[in-house]
Amino acid sequence: MSNVLFVSSEAFPLIKTGGLGDVAGSLPSALLKQAQDVRLLLPAYPDVLKNTTKKKILAKSSYYYLDVELIESRLPGTNVTVLLVNCPAAFDRPGGPYSNQFGREWDDNALRFAIFCHAAVDIALNKLNLNWQPDIVHCNDWQSGLIPALLSLHKKRPATVFTIHNLAYQGVFEQSTFADLHLPGELWHMDGVEYYNQLSFIKAGLAYADKITAVSPTYAKEILEPEYAYGLDGLLSHRKQHLSGILNGIDEKHWNPGTDNYLAQKYNRRSLAKKSINKTALQKELSLPINQDIPMIGMVSRLVEQKGFDIILQALKEILKMPLQLVILGTGESHYELKLCEFEKQHPENFKIVVGYNEALAHRIEAASDMYLMPSTFEPCGLNQLYSLRYGTLPIVTAVGGLADTVINASEENIRNTTANGFVLKNKSSSELLNCIKNALSLYQTPEIWQQLQVTAMSGDFSWEASAKSYVALYQEAIKEI
Ligand code: ADP
């Protein structure tokens, strides 16, 4: 058994902006089941403080002359102990974890997450007298990047693992930030935290962690190539022998069509006929024409380039000429929101865009749709295609990252050998997207084949158990090697 400090800037159900929140909300529980003593470290944002109970102050400290309390509580719905870094000057404000209510990143993000990292380092080095010290510090994404770098300066320290959930977000700040944060001078060099004369939090994690993981095997390979690495392919290639890919699982308590209380009608692979009740319920909810036979394509996503909105918009006019309904739920870049809203005005009979973040509606869209659109330009793992598979909603995806690892194209051969569970684009173009949708629509007209694809999709094992075991094996290796 190892003691694991799992460090994340978000965790469902307390605070979530994307896939990292889902992972941090469920991997720690899965690690507990593998007999690891896990504590989850989170910033104490207002929503986190509001939604946790039985809080206890464990320690007090101060970083950059700002007072910090370390509060112990529990991740709701689990047995996982959470440790909250309560620094009101950094975290007690309205808006999101990284940006304000208008989507603008907080100006002091470097300071905010440096405080978070210092607290983690003090726990790791047993400076806060918690009576508990980790053997492993498992860091996630740039917000925790300084931790491996700062710990590397100590002889007696826990081993560190750094997981890349999305290399596109790096936490890069101007050079002066390095001095402003009083970071140790020996970290500032080309093989350290310096990134083209700037301070990079993610590079600090990648350069100094004992082990690096990406959230799918294919993404772990892709990020060795310039196209996917945002200038970090050199460093990652150099660290290749310490880099591996471990696929995310899904939280089957929250994402299970057989028990999902958000749905109009629960169903499973033996009662697939009931699935369409969710379609008519959603059509009613969103004021779309009610017709259980019309194929529905769903999408729940951040509205950003990564999720394929450029090729979707190029193809949208043609897509909406087809006999289908398209429903998109998302928030993000306003130019995408505006264009999608324009399309909705022109095609109210078969297109609905709901701008906003809505967990319940996300579940209903997954259950109601027949197909799920995810033509990402890159996808570290992707959770929505996994939820879609679980809900018998066949994903239409590009062959990148975790999408390539989990979706098997409905080619004639794969249908014959019953491995097919979705549709994979041959390239990232709008014409190929149209081809794939046409192919999906034509298979939809053959219910026996469609049902076989759905059953294969729903039978896939995407639980956390296998991934948690892989992480435990990696922890053991890291501990042995330091
Ligand atoms: P990413 O982390 O790149 O955003 P993932 O597919 O890994 O993509 O995870 C996205 C998670 O966020 C999923 O759980 C998805 O359902 C959720 N999500 C994204 N946008 C919304 C939204 N507008 N409303 C509700 N849930 C959303």
mmCIF file of N, CA and C in Angstrom, residues 293-418:
data_model
loop_
_atom_site.group_PDB
_atom_site.id
_atom_site.type_symbol
_atom_site.label_atom_id
_atom_site.label_comp_id
_atom_site.label_asym_id
_atom_site.label_seq_id
_atom_site.Cartn_x
_atom_site.Cartn_y
_atom_site.Cartn_z
ATOM 1 N N ASP A 293 -38.454 8.253 -35.159
ATOM 2 C CA ASP A 293 -37.722 7.546 -36.214
ATOM 3 C C ASP A 293 -36.603 8.373 -36.826
ATOM 4 N N ILE A 294 -36.621 9.679 -36.627
ATOM 5 C CA ILE A 294 -35.588 10.501 -37.268
ATOM 6 C C ILE A 294 -34.271 10.343 -36.501
ATOM 7 N N PRO A 295 -33.174 10.046 -37.212
ATOM 8 C CA PRO A 295 -31.909 9.899 -36.480
ATOM 9 C C PRO A 295 -31.501 11.216 -35.821
ATOM 10 N N MET A 296 -31.038 11.112 -34.577
ATOM 11 C CA MET A 296 -30.601 12.319 -33.857
ATOM 12 C C MET A 296 -29.101 12.222 -33.592
ATOM 13 N N ILE A 297 -28.401 13.311 -33.908
ATOM 14 C CA ILE A 297 -26.961 13.380 -33.595
ATOM 15 C C ILE A 297 -26.784 14.360 -32.447
ATOM 16 N N GLY A 298 -26.017 13.968 -31.437
ATOM 17 C CA GLY A 298 -25.811 14.830 -30.277
ATOM 18 C C GLY A 298 -24.357 15.228 -30.132
ATOM 19 N N MET A 299 -24.157 16.301 -29.360
ATOM 20 C CA MET A 299 -22.792 16.751 -29.070
ATOM 21 C C MET A 299 -22.844 17.568 -27.778
ATOM 22 N N VAL A 300 -21.919 17.290 -26.876
ATOM 23 C CA VAL A 300 -21.803 18.056 -25.625
ATOM 24 C C VAL A 300 -20.342 18.422 -25.511
ATOM 25 N N SER A 301 -20.051 19.718 -25.542
ATOM 26 C CA SER A 301 -18.631 20.006 -25.741
ATOM 27 C C SER A 301 -18.268 21.442 -25.388
ATOM 28 N N ARG A 302 -17.014 21.630 -25.043
ATOM 29 C CA ARG A 302 -16.495 22.999 -25.037
ATOM 30 C C ARG A 302 -16.478 23.462 -26.498
ATOM 31 N N LEU A 303 -16.892 24.709 -26.742
ATOM 32 C CA LEU A 303 -16.907 25.210 -28.122
ATOM 33 C C LEU A 303 -15.531 25.797 -28.423
ATOM 34 N N VAL A 304 -14.617 24.922 -28.762
ATOM 35 C CA VAL A 304 -13.235 25.338 -29.070
ATOM 36 C C VAL A 304 -12.773 24.573 -30.314
ATOM 37 N N GLU A 305 -11.734 25.094 -30.950
ATOM 38 C CA GLU A 305 -11.246 24.512 -32.201
ATOM 39 C C GLU A 305 -10.957 23.012 -32.045
ATOM 40 N N GLN A 306 -10.362 22.649 -30.893
ATOM 41 C CA GLN A 306 -9.972 21.248 -30.652
ATOM 42 C C GLN A 306 -11.103 20.260 -30.941
ATOM 43 N N LYS A 307 -12.321 20.668 -30.658
ATOM 44 C CA LYS A 307 -13.439 19.723 -30.755
ATOM 45 C C LYS A 307 -13.984 19.597 -32.177
ATOM 46 N N GLY A 308 -13.290 20.219 -33.144
ATOM 47 C CA GLY A 308 -13.637 20.008 -34.558
ATOM 48 C C GLY A 308 -14.676 20.972 -35.100
ATOM 49 N N PHE A 309 -14.889 22.109 -34.405
ATOM 50 C CA PHE A 309 -15.959 23.004 -34.863
ATOM 51 C C PHE A 309 -15.669 23.649 -36.210
ATOM 52 N N ASP A 310 -14.399 23.745 -36.611
ATOM 53 C CA ASP A 310 -14.126 24.316 -37.929
ATOM 54 C C ASP A 310 -14.680 23.420 -39.027
ATOM 55 N N ILE A 311 -14.402 22.121 -38.940
ATOM 56 C CA ILE A 311 -14.934 21.257 -40.015
ATOM 57 C C ILE A 311 -16.448 21.057 -39.867
ATOM 58 N N ILE A 312 -16.930 21.103 -38.647
ATOM 59 C CA ILE A 312 -18.395 20.983 -38.471
ATOM 60 C C ILE A 312 -19.089 22.173 -39.150
ATOM 61 N N LEU A 313 -18.562 23.385 -38.901
ATOM 62 C CA LEU A 313 -19.209 24.567 -39.493
ATOM 63 C C LEU A 313 -19.123 24.543 -41.012
ATOM 64 N N GLN A 314 -17.979 24.060 -41.536
ATOM 65 C CA GLN A 314 -17.864 23.965 -43.003
ATOM 66 C C GLN A 314 -18.901 23.003 -43.583
ATOM 67 N N ALA A 315 -19.208 21.960 -42.815
ATOM 68 C CA ALA A 315 -20.111 20.923 -43.344
ATOM 69 C C ALA A 315 -21.567 21.145 -42.926
ATOM 70 N N LEU A 316 -21.806 22.113 -42.033
ATOM 71 C CA LEU A 316 -23.109 22.171 -41.356
ATOM 72 C C LEU A 316 -24.290 22.364 -42.306
ATOM 73 N N LYS A 317 -24.083 23.212 -43.322
ATOM 74 C CA LYS A 317 -25.185 23.463 -44.257
ATOM 75 C C LYS A 317 -25.632 22.134 -44.900
ATOM 76 N N GLU A 318 -24.652 21.348 -45.304
ATOM 77 C CA GLU A 318 -24.959 20.057 -45.937
ATOM 78 C C GLU A 318 -25.534 19.071 -44.922
ATOM 79 N N ILE A 319 -24.957 19.068 -43.723
ATOM 80 C CA ILE A 319 -25.455 18.130 -42.692
ATOM 81 C C ILE A 319 -26.941 18.380 -42.449
ATOM 82 N N LEU A 320 -27.296 19.680 -42.371
ATOM 83 C CA LEU A 320 -28.681 19.997 -42.005
ATOM 84 C C LEU A 320 -29.669 19.797 -43.158
ATOM 85 N N LYS A 321 -29.131 19.475 -44.353
ATOM 86 C CA LYS A 321 -30.036 19.096 -45.454
ATOM 87 C C LYS A 321 -30.441 17.630 -45.342
ATOM 88 N N MET A 322 -29.712 16.876 -44.495
ATOM 89 C CA MET A 322 -29.975 15.432 -44.385
ATOM 90 C C MET A 322 -31.177 15.193 -43.458
ATOM 91 N N PRO A 323 -31.798 14.025 -43.561
ATOM 92 C CA PRO A 323 -32.942 13.731 -42.696
ATOM 93 C C PRO A 323 -32.471 13.362 -41.292
ATOM 94 N N LEU A 324 -32.190 14.361 -40.501
ATOM 95 C CA LEU A 324 -31.689 14.118 -39.142
ATOM 96 C C LEU A 324 -31.982 15.330 -38.274
ATOM 97 N N GLN A 325 -31.816 15.151 -36.963
ATOM 98 C CA GLN A 325 -31.845 16.292 -36.037
ATOM 99 C C GLN A 325 -30.480 16.353 -35.363
ATOM 100 N N LEU A 326 -30.000 17.577 -35.170
ATOM 101 C CA LEU A 326 -28.694 17.773 -34.531
ATOM 102 C C LEU A 326 -28.894 18.637 -33.286
ATOM 103 N N VAL A 327 -28.342 18.155 -32.171
ATOM 104 C CA VAL A 327 -28.466 18.899 -30.906
ATOM 105 C C VAL A 327 -27.077 19.109 -30.329
ATOM 106 N N ILE A 328 -26.719 20.362 -30.081
ATOM 107 C CA ILE A 328 -25.399 20.648 -29.497
ATOM 108 C C ILE A 328 -25.586 21.411 -28.190
ATOM 109 N N LEU A 329 -24.892 20.952 -27.159
ATOM 110 C CA LEU A 329 -24.835 21.689 -25.881
ATOM 111 C C LEU A 329 -23.389 22.097 -25.666
ATOM 112 N N GLY A 330 -23.149 23.375 -25.421
ATOM 113 C CA GLY A 330 -21.761 23.759 -25.179
ATOM 114 C C GLY A 330 -21.592 25.224 -24.846
ATOM 115 N N THR A 331 -20.443 25.528 -24.300
ATOM 116 C CA THR A 331 -20.064 26.932 -24.112
ATOM 117 C C THR A 331 -18.617 27.042 -24.552
ATOM 118 N N GLY A 332 -18.207 28.244 -24.835
ATOM 119 C CA GLY A 332 -16.811 28.416 -25.206
ATOM 120 C C GLY A 332 -16.616 29.677 -26.007
ATOM 121 N N GLU A 333 -15.877 29.552 -27.098
ATOM 122 C CA GLU A 333 -15.505 30.747 -27.857
ATOM 123 C C GLU A 333 -16.740 31.344 -28.533
ATOM 124 N N SER A 334 -16.869 32.685 -28.369
ATOM 125 C CA SER A 334 -18.129 33.319 -28.772
ATOM 126 C C SER A 334 -18.338 33.272 -30.280
ATOM 127 N N HIS A 335 -17.251 33.243 -31.086
ATOM 128 C CA HIS A 335 -17.480 33.213 -32.534
ATOM 129 C C HIS A 335 -18.153 31.910 -32.957
ATOM 130 N N TYR A 336 -17.826 30.805 -32.258
ATOM 131 C CA TYR A 336 -18.514 29.545 -32.565
ATOM 132 C C TYR A 336 -19.980 29.629 -32.113
ATOM 133 N N GLU A 337 -20.175 30.175 -30.907
ATOM 134 C CA GLU A 337 -21.549 30.310 -30.394
ATOM 135 C C GLU A 337 -22.405 31.081 -31.393
ATOM 136 N N LEU A 338 -21.852 32.220 -31.877
ATOM 137 C CA LEU A 338 -22.627 33.079 -32.777
ATOM 138 C C LEU A 338 -22.986 32.363 -34.072
ATOM 139 N N LYS A 339 -21.979 31.687 -34.657
ATOM 140 C CA LYS A 339 -22.232 31.013 -35.939
ATOM 141 C C LYS A 339 -23.259 29.894 -35.758
ATOM 142 N N LEU A 340 -23.125 29.142 -34.675
ATOM 143 C CA LEU A 340 -24.068 28.044 -34.455
ATOM 144 C C LEU A 340 -25.473 28.590 -34.231
ATOM 145 N N CYS A 341 -25.577 29.721 -33.519
ATOM 146 C CA CYS A 341 -26.902 30.321 -33.288
ATOM 147 C C CYS A 341 -27.515 30.790 -34.606
ATOM 148 N N GLU A 342 -26.679 31.310 -35.516
ATOM 149 C CA GLU A 342 -27.200 31.714 -36.839
ATOM 150 C C GLU A 342 -27.794 30.519 -37.579
ATOM 151 N N PHE A 343 -27.038 29.397 -37.556
ATOM 152 C CA PHE A 343 -27.549 28.178 -38.213
ATOM 153 C C PHE A 343 -28.872 27.747 -37.589
ATOM 154 N N GLU A 344 -28.942 27.877 -36.275
ATOM 155 C CA GLU A 344 -30.178 27.443 -35.603
ATOM 156 C C GLU A 344 -31.373 28.270 -36.084
ATOM 157 N N LYS A 345 -31.141 29.576 -36.263
ATOM 158 C CA LYS A 345 -32.237 30.439 -36.747
ATOM 159 C C LYS A 345 -32.719 29.992 -38.118
ATOM 160 N N GLN A 346 -31.743 29.569 -38.957
ATOM 161 C CA GLN A 346 -32.121 29.158 -40.319
ATOM 162 C C GLN A 346 -32.717 27.750 -40.378
ATOM 163 N N HIS A 347 -32.416 26.930 -39.369
ATOM 164 C CA HIS A 347 -32.877 25.523 -39.420
ATOM 165 C C HIS A 347 -33.552 25.113 -38.109
ATOM 166 N N PRO A 348 -34.572 25.866 -37.687
ATOM 167 C CA PRO A 348 -35.183 25.553 -36.383
ATOM 168 C C PRO A 348 -35.810 24.164 -36.358
ATOM 169 N N GLU A 349 -36.105 23.612 -37.533
ATOM 170 C CA GLU A 349 -36.799 22.318 -37.570
ATOM 171 C C GLU A 349 -35.862 21.144 -37.281
ATOM 172 N N ASN A 350 -34.548 21.319 -37.474
ATOM 173 C CA ASN A 350 -33.690 20.157 -37.186
ATOM 174 C C ASN A 350 -32.354 20.485 -36.524
ATOM 175 N N PHE A 351 -32.219 21.698 -35.976
ATOM 176 C CA PHE A 351 -30.965 22.004 -35.273
ATOM 177 C C PHE A 351 -31.237 22.832 -34.018
ATOM 178 N N LYS A 352 -30.634 22.375 -32.922
ATOM 179 C CA LYS A 352 -30.778 23.102 -31.665
ATOM 180 C C LYS A 352 -29.389 23.289 -31.060
ATOM 181 N N ILE A 353 -29.049 24.518 -30.745
ATOM 182 C CA ILE A 353 -27.813 24.747 -29.991
ATOM 183 C C ILE A 353 -28.217 25.311 -28.626
ATOM 184 N N VAL A 354 -27.771 24.679 -27.577
ATOM 185 C CA VAL A 354 -28.040 25.190 -26.234
ATOM 186 C C VAL A 354 -26.708 25.699 -25.691
ATOM 187 N N VAL A 355 -26.629 27.005 -25.485
ATOM 188 C CA VAL A 355 -25.383 27.577 -24.988
ATOM 189 C C VAL A 355 -25.427 27.560 -23.468
ATOM 190 N N GLY A 356 -24.451 26.916 -22.872
ATOM 191 C CA GLY A 356 -24.419 26.861 -21.409
ATOM 192 C C GLY A 356 -23.786 25.574 -20.947
ATOM 193 N N TYR A 357 -23.641 25.466 -19.641
ATOM 194 C CA TYR A 357 -23.088 24.249 -19.044
ATOM 195 C C TYR A 357 -24.200 23.589 -18.261
ATOM 196 N N ASN A 358 -24.566 22.370 -18.604
ATOM 197 C CA ASN A 358 -25.732 21.761 -17.991
ATOM 198 C C ASN A 358 -25.537 20.243 -17.904
ATOM 199 N N GLU A 359 -25.166 19.805 -16.703
ATOM 200 C CA GLU A 359 -24.860 18.388 -16.477
ATOM 201 C C GLU A 359 -26.055 17.486 -16.818
ATOM 202 N N ALA A 360 -27.249 17.875 -16.360
ATOM 203 C CA ALA A 360 -28.432 17.023 -16.566
ATOM 204 C C ALA A 360 -28.737 16.901 -18.055
ATOM 205 N N LEU A 361 -28.681 18.028 -18.760
ATOM 206 C CA LEU A 361 -28.968 17.996 -20.195
ATOM 207 C C LEU A 361 -27.908 17.181 -20.939
ATOM 208 N N ALA A 362 -26.667 17.244 -20.472
ATOM 209 C CA ALA A 362 -25.601 16.444 -21.094
ATOM 210 C C ALA A 362 -25.977 14.960 -21.048
ATOM 211 N N HIS A 363 -26.478 14.511 -19.921
ATOM 212 C CA HIS A 363 -26.883 13.099 -19.801
ATOM 213 C C HIS A 363 -28.060 12.794 -20.738
ATOM 214 N N ARG A 364 -29.007 13.735 -20.800
ATOM 215 C CA ARG A 364 -30.199 13.471 -21.626
ATOM 216 C C ARG A 364 -29.848 13.432 -23.112
ATOM 217 N N ILE A 365 -28.881 14.276 -23.510
ATOM 218 C CA ILE A 365 -28.467 14.261 -24.921
ATOM 219 C C ILE A 365 -27.781 12.935 -25.249
ATOM 220 N N GLU A 366 -26.922 12.476 -24.341
ATOM 221 C CA GLU A 366 -26.261 11.182 -24.573
ATOM 222 C C GLU A 366 -27.289 10.065 -24.748
ATOM 223 N N ALA A 367 -28.331 10.088 -23.934
ATOM 224 C CA ALA A 367 -29.323 9.001 -23.983
ATOM 225 C C ALA A 367 -30.246 9.134 -25.182
ATOM 226 N N ALA A 368 -30.566 10.379 -25.562
ATOM 227 C CA ALA A 368 -31.564 10.599 -26.611
ATOM 228 C C ALA A 368 -30.994 10.364 -28.009
ATOM 229 N N SER A 369 -29.689 10.643 -28.177
ATOM 230 C CA SER A 369 -29.128 10.650 -29.531
ATOM 231 C C SER A 369 -28.858 9.233 -30.027
ATOM 232 N N ASP A 370 -28.836 9.102 -31.350
ATOM 233 C CA ASP A 370 -28.442 7.834 -31.964
ATOM 234 C C ASP A 370 -26.957 7.841 -32.269
ATOM 235 N N MET A 371 -26.434 9.052 -32.577
ATOM 236 C CA MET A 371 -25.007 9.187 -32.897
ATOM 237 C C MET A 371 -24.451 10.360 -32.117
ATOM 238 N N TYR A 372 -23.149 10.332 -31.922
ATOM 239 C CA TYR A 372 -22.496 11.405 -31.161
ATOM 240 C C TYR A 372 -21.340 11.953 -31.997
ATOM 241 N N LEU A 373 -21.283 13.272 -32.117
ATOM 242 C CA LEU A 373 -20.298 13.877 -33.008
ATOM 243 C C LEU A 373 -19.070 14.335 -32.220
ATOM 244 N N MET A 374 -17.887 13.875 -32.621
ATOM 245 C CA MET A 374 -16.666 14.261 -31.912
ATOM 246 C C MET A 374 -15.477 14.232 -32.878
ATOM 247 N N PRO A 375 -15.493 15.119 -33.891
ATOM 248 C CA PRO A 375 -14.405 15.075 -34.880
ATOM 249 C C PRO A 375 -13.223 15.942 -34.440
ATOM 250 N N SER A 376 -12.646 15.631 -33.294
ATOM 251 C CA SER A 376 -11.623 16.491 -32.677
ATOM 252 C C SER A 376 -10.360 16.587 -33.545
ATOM 253 N N THR A 377 -9.684 17.720 -33.458
ATOM 254 C CA THR A 377 -8.391 17.845 -34.154
ATOM 255 C C THR A 377 -7.330 17.049 -33.385
ATOM 256 N N PHE A 378 -7.457 17.041 -32.063
ATOM 257 C CA PHE A 378 -6.661 16.148 -31.215
ATOM 258 C C PHE A 378 -7.515 15.831 -30.003
ATOM 259 N N GLU A 379 -7.272 14.714 -29.355
ATOM 260 C CA GLU A 379 -8.104 14.342 -28.205
ATOM 261 C C GLU A 379 -7.290 13.483 -27.247
ATOM 262 N N PRO A 380 -6.780 14.075 -26.167
ATOM 263 C CA PRO A 380 -5.916 13.324 -25.248
ATOM 264 C C PRO A 380 -6.528 11.983 -24.834
ATOM 265 N N CYS A 381 -7.779 11.998 -24.368
ATOM 266 C CA CYS A 381 -8.490 10.736 -24.146
ATOM 267 C C CYS A 381 -9.893 10.889 -24.698
ATOM 268 N N GLY A 382 -10.585 11.913 -24.165
ATOM 269 C CA GLY A 382 -11.970 12.103 -24.545
ATOM 270 C C GLY A 382 -12.837 11.245 -23.644
ATOM 271 N N LEU A 383 -13.822 11.863 -23.029
ATOM 272 C CA LEU A 383 -14.737 11.089 -22.192
ATOM 273 C C LEU A 383 -16.076 10.927 -22.869
ATOM 274 N N ASN A 384 -16.449 11.949 -23.642
ATOM 275 C CA ASN A 384 -17.800 11.879 -24.206
ATOM 276 C C ASN A 384 -17.998 10.720 -25.168
ATOM 277 N N GLN A 385 -16.938 10.316 -25.882
ATOM 278 C CA GLN A 385 -17.141 9.142 -26.746
ATOM 279 C C GLN A 385 -17.314 7.896 -25.883
ATOM 280 N N LEU A 386 -16.708 7.885 -24.702
ATOM 281 C CA LEU A 386 -16.878 6.726 -23.801
ATOM 282 C C LEU A 386 -18.295 6.711 -23.224
ATOM 283 N N TYR A 387 -18.770 7.909 -22.809
ATOM 284 C CA TYR A 387 -20.159 7.973 -22.318
ATOM 285 C C TYR A 387 -21.105 7.529 -23.432
ATOM 286 N N SER A 388 -20.822 7.983 -24.659
ATOM 287 C CA SER A 388 -21.694 7.650 -25.791
ATOM 288 C C SER A 388 -21.732 6.137 -25.997
ATOM 289 N N LEU A 389 -20.556 5.494 -25.971
ATOM 290 C CA LEU A 389 -20.517 4.039 -26.146
ATOM 291 C C LEU A 389 -21.384 3.371 -25.074
ATOM 292 N N ARG A 390 -21.226 3.851 -23.848
ATOM 293 C CA ARG A 390 -21.975 3.283 -22.717
ATOM 294 C C ARG A 390 -23.479 3.429 -22.910
ATOM 295 N N TYR A 391 -23.890 4.530 -23.596
ATOM 296 C CA TYR A 391 -25.316 4.825 -23.786
ATOM 297 C C TYR A 391 -25.831 4.298 -25.127
ATOM 298 N N GLY A 392 -25.010 3.509 -25.835
ATOM 299 C CA GLY A 392 -25.449 2.962 -27.123
ATOM 300 C C GLY A 392 -25.657 4.033 -28.176
ATOM 301 N N THR A 393 -24.910 5.115 -28.066
ATOM 302 C CA THR A 393 -25.014 6.258 -28.973
ATOM 303 C C THR A 393 -23.720 6.268 -29.778
ATOM 304 N N LEU A 394 -23.795 5.912 -31.052
ATOM 305 C CA LEU A 394 -22.551 5.571 -31.750
ATOM 306 C C LEU A 394 -21.719 6.801 -32.101
ATOM 307 N N PRO A 395 -20.465 6.848 -31.641
ATOM 308 C CA PRO A 395 -19.629 8.022 -31.868
ATOM 309 C C PRO A 395 -19.135 8.123 -33.312
ATOM 310 N N ILE A 396 -19.106 9.357 -33.818
ATOM 311 C CA ILE A 396 -18.525 9.650 -35.129
ATOM 312 C C ILE A 396 -17.281 10.482 -34.824
ATOM 313 N N VAL A 397 -16.098 9.917 -35.046
ATOM 314 C CA VAL A 397 -14.880 10.544 -34.507
ATOM 315 C C VAL A 397 -13.744 10.576 -35.528
ATOM 316 N N THR A 398 -12.772 11.425 -35.248
ATOM 317 C CA THR A 398 -11.506 11.392 -35.981
ATOM 318 C C THR A 398 -10.592 10.359 -35.303
ATOM 319 N N ALA A 399 -9.581 9.890 -36.061
ATOM 320 C CA ALA A 399 -8.717 8.822 -35.524
ATOM 321 C C ALA A 399 -7.533 9.431 -34.765
ATOM 322 N N VAL A 400 -7.841 10.165 -33.693
ATOM 323 C CA VAL A 400 -6.754 10.784 -32.917
ATOM 324 C C VAL A 400 -6.858 10.376 -31.449
ATOM 325 N N GLY A 401 -5.716 10.347 -30.784
ATOM 326 C CA GLY A 401 -5.633 10.140 -29.340
ATOM 327 C C GLY A 401 -6.538 9.031 -28.834
ATOM 328 N N GLY A 402 -7.243 9.315 -27.751
ATOM 329 C CA GLY A 402 -8.113 8.318 -27.121
ATOM 330 C C GLY A 402 -9.277 7.903 -28.000
ATOM 331 N N LEU A 403 -9.634 8.737 -28.979
ATOM 332 C CA LEU A 403 -10.710 8.345 -29.899
ATOM 333 C C LEU A 403 -10.252 7.142 -30.720
ATOM 334 N N ALA A 404 -8.991 7.203 -31.193
ATOM 335 C CA ALA A 404 -8.441 6.086 -31.977
ATOM 336 C C ALA A 404 -8.339 4.828 -31.116
ATOM 337 N N ASP A 405 -8.119 5.001 -29.818
ATOM 338 C CA ASP A 405 -7.955 3.838 -28.933
ATOM 339 C C ASP A 405 -9.276 3.179 -28.545
ATOM 340 N N THR A 406 -10.399 3.877 -28.745
ATOM 341 C CA THR A 406 -11.652 3.351 -28.189
ATOM 342 C C THR A 406 -12.778 3.148 -29.207
ATOM 343 N N VAL A 407 -12.693 3.819 -30.363
ATOM 344 C CA VAL A 407 -13.788 3.689 -31.339
ATOM 345 C C VAL A 407 -13.318 2.850 -32.523
ATOM 346 N N ILE A 408 -14.092 1.825 -32.846
ATOM 347 C CA ILE A 408 -13.728 0.919 -33.952
ATOM 348 C C ILE A 408 -14.724 1.111 -35.085
ATOM 349 N N ASN A 409 -14.171 1.448 -36.245
ATOM 350 C CA ASN A 409 -14.999 1.873 -37.380
ATOM 351 C C ASN A 409 -15.942 0.771 -37.878
ATOM 352 N N ALA A 410 -17.120 1.210 -38.273
ATOM 353 C CA ALA A 410 -18.108 0.261 -38.812
ATOM 354 C C ALA A 410 -17.792 -0.060 -40.272
ATOM 355 N N SER A 411 -16.626 -0.623 -40.498
ATOM 356 C CA SER A 411 -16.304 -1.094 -41.852
ATOM 357 C C SER A 411 -16.991 -2.448 -42.036
ATOM 358 N N GLU A 412 -17.059 -2.868 -43.307
ATOM 359 C CA GLU A 412 -17.743 -4.153 -43.533
ATOM 360 C C GLU A 412 -17.104 -5.267 -42.710
ATOM 361 N N GLU A 413 -15.768 -5.268 -42.716
ATOM 362 C CA GLU A 413 -15.067 -6.333 -42.007
ATOM 363 C C GLU A 413 -15.327 -6.275 -40.492
ATOM 364 N N ASN A 414 -15.246 -5.057 -39.922
ATOM 365 C CA ASN A 414 -15.463 -4.936 -38.470
ATOM 366 C C ASN A 414 -16.902 -5.243 -38.069
ATOM 367 N N ILE A 415 -17.834 -4.953 -38.981
ATOM 368 C CA ILE A 415 -19.230 -5.319 -38.687
ATOM 369 C C ILE A 415 -19.340 -6.841 -38.685
ATOM 370 N N ARG A 416 -18.687 -7.455 -39.698
ATOM 371 C CA ARG A 416 -18.754 -8.912 -39.791
ATOM 372 C C ARG A 416 -18.173 -9.582 -38.545
ATOM 373 N N ASN A 417 -17.026 -9.091 -38.080
ATOM 374 C CA ASN A 417 -16.440 -9.763 -36.905
ATOM 375 C C ASN A 417 -16.906 -9.154 -35.568
ATOM 376 N N THR A 418 -17.976 -8.386 -35.630
ATOM 377 C CA THR A 418 -18.653 -7.783 -34.460
ATOM 378 C C THR A 418 -17.742 -6.983 -33.522
#
